[in-house]
Short mmCIF file of C-alpha atoms in Angstrom, two decimals:
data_model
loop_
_atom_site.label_atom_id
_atom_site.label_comp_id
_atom_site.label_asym_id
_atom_site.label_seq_id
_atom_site.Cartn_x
_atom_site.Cartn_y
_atom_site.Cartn_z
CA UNK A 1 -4.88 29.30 17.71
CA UNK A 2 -6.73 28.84 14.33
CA UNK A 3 -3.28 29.49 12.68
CA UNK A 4 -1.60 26.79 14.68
CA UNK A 5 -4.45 24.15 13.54
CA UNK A 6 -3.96 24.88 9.82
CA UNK A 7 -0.37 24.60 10.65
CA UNK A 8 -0.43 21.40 12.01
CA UNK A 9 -2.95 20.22 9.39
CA UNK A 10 -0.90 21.37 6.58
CA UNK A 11 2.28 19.32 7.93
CA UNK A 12 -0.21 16.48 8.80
CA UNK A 13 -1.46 16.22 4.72
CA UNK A 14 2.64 17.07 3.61
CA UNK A 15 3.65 13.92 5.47
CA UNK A 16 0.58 12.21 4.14
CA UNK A 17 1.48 12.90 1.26
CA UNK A 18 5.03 11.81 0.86
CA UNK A 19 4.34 8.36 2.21
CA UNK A 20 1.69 8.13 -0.26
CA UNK A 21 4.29 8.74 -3.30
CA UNK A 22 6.83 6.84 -1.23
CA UNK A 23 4.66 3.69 -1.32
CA UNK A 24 4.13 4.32 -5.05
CA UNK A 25 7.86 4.75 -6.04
CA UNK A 26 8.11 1.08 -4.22
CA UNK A 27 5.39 -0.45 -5.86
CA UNK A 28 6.63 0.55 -9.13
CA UNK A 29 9.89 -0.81 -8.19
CA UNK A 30 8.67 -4.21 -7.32
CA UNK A 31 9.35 -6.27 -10.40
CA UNK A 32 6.28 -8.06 -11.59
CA UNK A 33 7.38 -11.32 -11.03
CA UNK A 34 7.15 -10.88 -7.25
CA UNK A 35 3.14 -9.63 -7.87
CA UNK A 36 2.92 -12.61 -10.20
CA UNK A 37 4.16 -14.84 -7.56
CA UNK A 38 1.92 -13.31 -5.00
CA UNK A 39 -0.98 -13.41 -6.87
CA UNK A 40 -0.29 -17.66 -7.42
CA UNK A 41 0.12 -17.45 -3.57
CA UNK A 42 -3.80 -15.84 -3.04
CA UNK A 43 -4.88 -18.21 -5.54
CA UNK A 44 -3.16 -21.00 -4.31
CA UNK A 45 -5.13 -20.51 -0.78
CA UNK A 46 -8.11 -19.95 -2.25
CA UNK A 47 -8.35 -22.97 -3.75
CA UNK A 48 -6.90 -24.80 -0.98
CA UNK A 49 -9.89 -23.16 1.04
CA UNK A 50 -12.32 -24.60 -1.52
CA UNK A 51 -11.07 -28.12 -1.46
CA UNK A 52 -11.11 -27.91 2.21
CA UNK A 53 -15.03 -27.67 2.32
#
């Protein structure tokens, strides 16, 4: 029974794991234009936010 817990644990933090460096691999791959450009977006609503009040 303990055996079967670590197993499923272990497959649990393996899966983890790859979606982790999956997610990084993607990041990296996003040129930086696109973050640029998403970054004007936040600060384009946060101003727009401001002015509202």
């Amino acid at each position: 029974m303990i055996q079967n817990i670590h197993l499923v644990i272990r497959a649990i933090v393996t899966q983890l794991s790859e979606r982790i460096a999956g997610f990084i691999l993607l990041t990296k791959m996003i040129p930086v234009s696109s973050i640029i450009y998403m970054g004007r977006k936040r600060l384009q609503r946060i101003t727009s936010l401001s002015a509202s009040r």
